Short mmCIF file of C-alpha atoms in Angstrom, two decimals:
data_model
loop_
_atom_site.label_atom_id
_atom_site.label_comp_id
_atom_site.label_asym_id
_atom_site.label_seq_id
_atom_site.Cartn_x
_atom_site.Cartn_y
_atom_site.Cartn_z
CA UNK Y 1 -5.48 -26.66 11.86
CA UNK Y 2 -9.03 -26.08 13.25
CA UNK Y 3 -10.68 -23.78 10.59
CA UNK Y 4 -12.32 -20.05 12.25
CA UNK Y 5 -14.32 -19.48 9.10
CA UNK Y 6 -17.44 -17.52 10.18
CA UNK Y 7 -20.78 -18.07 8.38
CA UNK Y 8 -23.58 -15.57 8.88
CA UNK Y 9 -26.37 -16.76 6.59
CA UNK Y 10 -28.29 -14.37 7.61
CA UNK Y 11 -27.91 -10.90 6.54
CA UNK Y 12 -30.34 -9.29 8.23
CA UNK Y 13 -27.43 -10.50 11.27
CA UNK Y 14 -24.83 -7.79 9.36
CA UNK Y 15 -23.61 -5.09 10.57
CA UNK Y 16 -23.86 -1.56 8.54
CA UNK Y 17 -19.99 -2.51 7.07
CA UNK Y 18 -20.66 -6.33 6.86
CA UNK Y 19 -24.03 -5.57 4.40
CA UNK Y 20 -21.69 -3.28 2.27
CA UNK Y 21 -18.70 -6.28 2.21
CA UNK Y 22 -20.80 -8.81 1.86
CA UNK Y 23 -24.12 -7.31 -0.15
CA UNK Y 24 -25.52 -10.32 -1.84
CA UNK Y 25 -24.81 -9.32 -5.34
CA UNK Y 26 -21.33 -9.13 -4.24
CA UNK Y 27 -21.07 -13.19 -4.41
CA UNK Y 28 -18.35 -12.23 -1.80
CA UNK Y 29 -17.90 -14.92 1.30
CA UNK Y 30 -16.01 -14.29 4.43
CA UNK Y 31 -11.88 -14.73 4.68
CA UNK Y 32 -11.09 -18.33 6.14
CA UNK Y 33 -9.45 -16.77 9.00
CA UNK Y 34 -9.54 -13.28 11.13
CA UNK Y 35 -6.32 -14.26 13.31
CA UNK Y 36 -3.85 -15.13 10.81
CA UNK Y 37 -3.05 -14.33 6.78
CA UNK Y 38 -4.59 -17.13 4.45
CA UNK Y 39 -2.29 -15.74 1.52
CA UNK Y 40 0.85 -14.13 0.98
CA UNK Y 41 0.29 -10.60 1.23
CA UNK Y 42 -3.61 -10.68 2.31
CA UNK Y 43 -2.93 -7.77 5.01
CA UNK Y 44 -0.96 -5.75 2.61
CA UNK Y 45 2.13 -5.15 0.98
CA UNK Y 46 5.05 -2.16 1.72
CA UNK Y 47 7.38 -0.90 -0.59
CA UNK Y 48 10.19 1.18 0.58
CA UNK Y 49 12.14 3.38 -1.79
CA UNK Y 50 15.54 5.02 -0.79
CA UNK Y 51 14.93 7.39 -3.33
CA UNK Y 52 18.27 9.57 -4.43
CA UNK Y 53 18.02 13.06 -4.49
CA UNK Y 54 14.81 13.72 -4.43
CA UNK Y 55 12.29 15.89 -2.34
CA UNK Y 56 8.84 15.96 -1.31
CA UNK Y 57 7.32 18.35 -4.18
CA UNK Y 58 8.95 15.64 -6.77
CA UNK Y 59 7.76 12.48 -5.27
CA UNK Y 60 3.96 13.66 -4.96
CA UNK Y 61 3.95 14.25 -8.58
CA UNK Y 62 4.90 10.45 -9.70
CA UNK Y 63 2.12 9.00 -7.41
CA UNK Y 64 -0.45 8.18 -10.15
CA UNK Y 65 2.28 7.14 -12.09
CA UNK Y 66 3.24 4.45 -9.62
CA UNK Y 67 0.44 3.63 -9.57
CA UNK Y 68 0.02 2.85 -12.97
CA UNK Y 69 3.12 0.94 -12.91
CA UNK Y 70 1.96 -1.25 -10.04
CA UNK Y 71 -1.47 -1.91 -12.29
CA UNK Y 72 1.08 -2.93 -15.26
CA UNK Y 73 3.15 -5.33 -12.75
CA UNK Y 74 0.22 -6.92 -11.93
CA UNK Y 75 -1.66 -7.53 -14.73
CA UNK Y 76 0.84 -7.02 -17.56
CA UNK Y 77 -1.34 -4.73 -19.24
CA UNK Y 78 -2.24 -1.01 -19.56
CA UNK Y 79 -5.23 -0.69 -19.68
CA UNK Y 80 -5.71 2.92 -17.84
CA UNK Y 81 -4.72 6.00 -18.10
CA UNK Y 82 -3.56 9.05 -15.16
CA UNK Y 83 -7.12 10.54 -15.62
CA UNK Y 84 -8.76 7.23 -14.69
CA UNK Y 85 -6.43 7.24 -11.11
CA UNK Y 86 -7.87 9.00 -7.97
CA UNK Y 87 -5.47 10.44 -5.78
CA UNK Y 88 -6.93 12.44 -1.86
CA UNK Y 89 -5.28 13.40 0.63
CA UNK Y 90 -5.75 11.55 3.90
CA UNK Y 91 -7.43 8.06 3.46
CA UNK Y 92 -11.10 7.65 1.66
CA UNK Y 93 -14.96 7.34 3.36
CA UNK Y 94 -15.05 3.57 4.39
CA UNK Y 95 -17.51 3.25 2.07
CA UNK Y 96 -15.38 3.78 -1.05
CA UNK Y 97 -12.45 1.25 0.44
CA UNK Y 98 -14.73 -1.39 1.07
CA UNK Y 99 -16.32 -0.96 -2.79
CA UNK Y 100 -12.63 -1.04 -4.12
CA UNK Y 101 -12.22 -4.18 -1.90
CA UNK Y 102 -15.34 -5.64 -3.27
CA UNK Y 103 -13.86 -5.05 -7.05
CA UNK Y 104 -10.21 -6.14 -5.45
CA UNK Y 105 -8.96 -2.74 -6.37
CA UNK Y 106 -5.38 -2.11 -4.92
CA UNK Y 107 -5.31 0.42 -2.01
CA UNK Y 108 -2.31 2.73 -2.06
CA UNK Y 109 -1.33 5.02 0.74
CA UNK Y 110 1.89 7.03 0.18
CA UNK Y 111 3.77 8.25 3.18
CA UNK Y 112 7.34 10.23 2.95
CA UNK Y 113 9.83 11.10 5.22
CA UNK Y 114 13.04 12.82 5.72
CA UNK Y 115 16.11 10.87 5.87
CA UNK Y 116 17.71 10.67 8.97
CA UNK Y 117 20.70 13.68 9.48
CA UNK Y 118 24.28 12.65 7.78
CA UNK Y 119 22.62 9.42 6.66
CA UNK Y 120 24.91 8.22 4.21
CA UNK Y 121 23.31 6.57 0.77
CA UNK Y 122 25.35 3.92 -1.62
CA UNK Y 123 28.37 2.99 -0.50
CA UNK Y 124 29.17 7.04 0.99
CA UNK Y 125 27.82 8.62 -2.90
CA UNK Y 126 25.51 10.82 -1.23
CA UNK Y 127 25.00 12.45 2.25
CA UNK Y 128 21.08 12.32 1.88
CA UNK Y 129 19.31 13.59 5.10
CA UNK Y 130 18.10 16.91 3.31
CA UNK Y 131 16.14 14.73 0.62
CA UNK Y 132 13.03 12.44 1.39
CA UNK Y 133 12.21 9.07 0.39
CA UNK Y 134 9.19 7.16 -0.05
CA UNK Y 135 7.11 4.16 1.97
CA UNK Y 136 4.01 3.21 0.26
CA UNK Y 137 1.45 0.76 1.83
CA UNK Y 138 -1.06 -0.96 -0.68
CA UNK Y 139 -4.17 -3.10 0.29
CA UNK Y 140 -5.61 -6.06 -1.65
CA UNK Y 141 -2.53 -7.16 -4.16
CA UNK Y 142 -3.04 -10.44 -2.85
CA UNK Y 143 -5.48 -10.79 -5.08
CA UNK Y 144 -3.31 -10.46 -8.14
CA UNK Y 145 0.06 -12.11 -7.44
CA UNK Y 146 0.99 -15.20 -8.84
CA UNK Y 147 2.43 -17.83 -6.33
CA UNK Y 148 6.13 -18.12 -7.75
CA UNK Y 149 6.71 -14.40 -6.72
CA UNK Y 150 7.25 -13.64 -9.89
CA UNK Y 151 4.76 -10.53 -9.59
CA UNK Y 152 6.48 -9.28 -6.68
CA UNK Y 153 9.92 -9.65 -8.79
CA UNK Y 154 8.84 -7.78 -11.73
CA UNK Y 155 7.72 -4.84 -9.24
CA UNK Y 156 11.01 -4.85 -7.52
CA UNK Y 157 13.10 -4.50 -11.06
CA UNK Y 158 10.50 -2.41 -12.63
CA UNK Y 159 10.14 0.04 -9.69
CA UNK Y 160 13.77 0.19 -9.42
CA UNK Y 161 15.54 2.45 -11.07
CA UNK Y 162 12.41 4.27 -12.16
CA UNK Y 163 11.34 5.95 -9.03
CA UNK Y 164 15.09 5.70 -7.29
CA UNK Y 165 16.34 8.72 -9.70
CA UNK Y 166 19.28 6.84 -10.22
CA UNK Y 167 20.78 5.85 -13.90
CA UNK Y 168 20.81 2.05 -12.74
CA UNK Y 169 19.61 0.02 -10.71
CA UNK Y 170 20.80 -0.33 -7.24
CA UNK Y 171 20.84 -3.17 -4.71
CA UNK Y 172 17.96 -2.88 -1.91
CA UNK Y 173 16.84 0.74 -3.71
CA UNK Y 174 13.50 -0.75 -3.61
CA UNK Y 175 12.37 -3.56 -0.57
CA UNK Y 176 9.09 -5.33 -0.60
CA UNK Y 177 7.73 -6.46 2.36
CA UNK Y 178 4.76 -8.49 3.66
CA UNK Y 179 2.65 -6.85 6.21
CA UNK Y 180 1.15 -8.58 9.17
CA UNK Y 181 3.60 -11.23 9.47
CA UNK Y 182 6.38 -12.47 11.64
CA UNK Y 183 6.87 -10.35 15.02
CA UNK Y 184 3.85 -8.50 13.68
CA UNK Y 185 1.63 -10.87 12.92
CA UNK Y 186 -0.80 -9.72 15.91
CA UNK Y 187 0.33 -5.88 15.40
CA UNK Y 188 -1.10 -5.47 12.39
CA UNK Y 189 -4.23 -8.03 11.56
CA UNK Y 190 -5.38 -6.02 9.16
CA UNK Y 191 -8.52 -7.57 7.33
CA UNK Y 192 -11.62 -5.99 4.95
CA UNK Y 193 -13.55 -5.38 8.16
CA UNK Y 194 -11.24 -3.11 9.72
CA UNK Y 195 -8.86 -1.09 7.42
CA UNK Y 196 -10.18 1.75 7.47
CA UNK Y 197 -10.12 1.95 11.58
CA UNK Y 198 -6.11 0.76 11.02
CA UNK Y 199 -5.54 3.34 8.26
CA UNK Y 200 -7.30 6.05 10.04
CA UNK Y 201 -6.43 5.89 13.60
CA UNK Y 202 -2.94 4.10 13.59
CA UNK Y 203 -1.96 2.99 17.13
CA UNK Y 204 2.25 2.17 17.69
CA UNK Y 205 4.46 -0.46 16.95
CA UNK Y 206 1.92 -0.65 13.53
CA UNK Y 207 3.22 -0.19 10.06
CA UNK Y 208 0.82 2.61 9.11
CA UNK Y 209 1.67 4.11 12.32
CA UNK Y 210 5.76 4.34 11.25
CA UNK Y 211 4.54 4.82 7.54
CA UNK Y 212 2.11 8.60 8.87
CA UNK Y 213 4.99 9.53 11.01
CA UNK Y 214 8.18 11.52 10.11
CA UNK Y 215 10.64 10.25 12.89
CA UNK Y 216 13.74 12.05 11.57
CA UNK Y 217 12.25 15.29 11.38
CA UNK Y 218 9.35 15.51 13.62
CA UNK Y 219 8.62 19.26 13.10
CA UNK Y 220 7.56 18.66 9.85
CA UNK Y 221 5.05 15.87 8.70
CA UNK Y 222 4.22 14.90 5.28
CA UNK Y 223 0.24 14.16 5.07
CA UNK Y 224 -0.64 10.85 4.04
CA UNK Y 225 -1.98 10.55 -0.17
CA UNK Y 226 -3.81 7.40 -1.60
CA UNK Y 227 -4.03 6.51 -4.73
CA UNK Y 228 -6.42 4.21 -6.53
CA UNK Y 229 -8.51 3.06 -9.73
CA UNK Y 230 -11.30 4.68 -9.86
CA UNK Y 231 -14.98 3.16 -9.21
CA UNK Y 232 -16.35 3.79 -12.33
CA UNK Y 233 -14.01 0.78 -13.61
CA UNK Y 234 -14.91 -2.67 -12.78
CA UNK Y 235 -11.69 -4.35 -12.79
CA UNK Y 236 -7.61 -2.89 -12.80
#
């Protein structure tokens, strides 16, 4: 496959967002390709979770500690604590994603909605359309996933039953996907340039676009939260 790597060797050529990417002391070059996903997972990762009776005011309060868990998946370590975890409403300057890009920093925007009226849960356990459940987008795990899935496994399992509220686990409580693939490969080609544009001003048919929007109950909409390390640490 003909390679689109870009080379702009000079940066006086940047643009205001390339010189912040791609600052010299950054070592940082640019991604092999802009049209499709060099690595699993490069345009982001979703995790769904059909959580069981649980609403909005509970969910918001276990963000950080997701968060941490995600940090623990990936690294096997914990190495921070809650106060070291931002968490904003909305999505961040693009200045501060593309420095938690530069230190490969995962990205996590939470989005919740309502389940959908007499939606039945488990096998008919639980008629669940007056609880909400979560969808949470993160940016730049690629970085930190190993390339047996194993990572992705230990989220799954570890994620599941913690932030279900259910006693055990339960099958497909918790789905990862891969973002930017498949039938929306060209829907989403999300890349360091540009995430903030997709995260702030989400067009249809995208993910953050179904992630910011509360289909079930359209009177009410959840605002988006995200959640990540702060700058003041140089690595997760």
């Amino acid at each position: 496959m003909k390679s689109l790597r870009t080379k702009l060797k000079d940066p006086t050529n940047f643009n205001g967002l390339e010189r912040l990417l791609y600052a010299p002391d950054q070592n940082i070059s640019l991604p092999e390709s802009y049209t499709h996903p060099t690595k699993e997972y490069e345009r982001g990762m979703m995790i769904s979770i059909s959580n069981n009776k649980t609403h909005y005011e509970e969910l918001i309060k276990k963000y950080r500690e997701q968060y941490l868990t995600l940090l623990y998946c990936l690294t096997g370590k914990n190495n921070h604590s809650k106060y070291d975890i931002k968490s904003v409403e909305g999505i961040p300057s693009q200045e501060i994603l593309i420095k938690l890009i530069q230190k490969k920093i995962p990205i996590m925007v939470c989005g919740i909605h309502d389940y959908k009226q007499q939606e039945t849960l488990y096998g008919g356990s639980l008629q669940g359309w007056e609880y909400q459940h979560q969808h949470l987008y993160i940016y730049g795990v690629h970085h930190h996933l190993d390339s047996e899935g194993k990572t992705v496994d230990r989220i799954t399992k570890t994620f599941n039953p913690r932030y279900t509220n259910n006693r055990k686990r339960t099958k497909d409580a918790v789905r990862i996907t891969e973002v930017g693939t498949g039938q929306h490969i060209f829907t989403d080609p999300i890349t360091p340039l540009n995430v903030h544009e997709y995260l702030t001003k989400p067009t249809p048919n995208t993910l953050i676009h179904y992630i910011s929007h509360n289909r079930h109950k359209p009177e009410v909409q959840y605002p988006l939260k995200t959640i990540y390390l702060s700058l003041k640490k140089n690595a997760i």
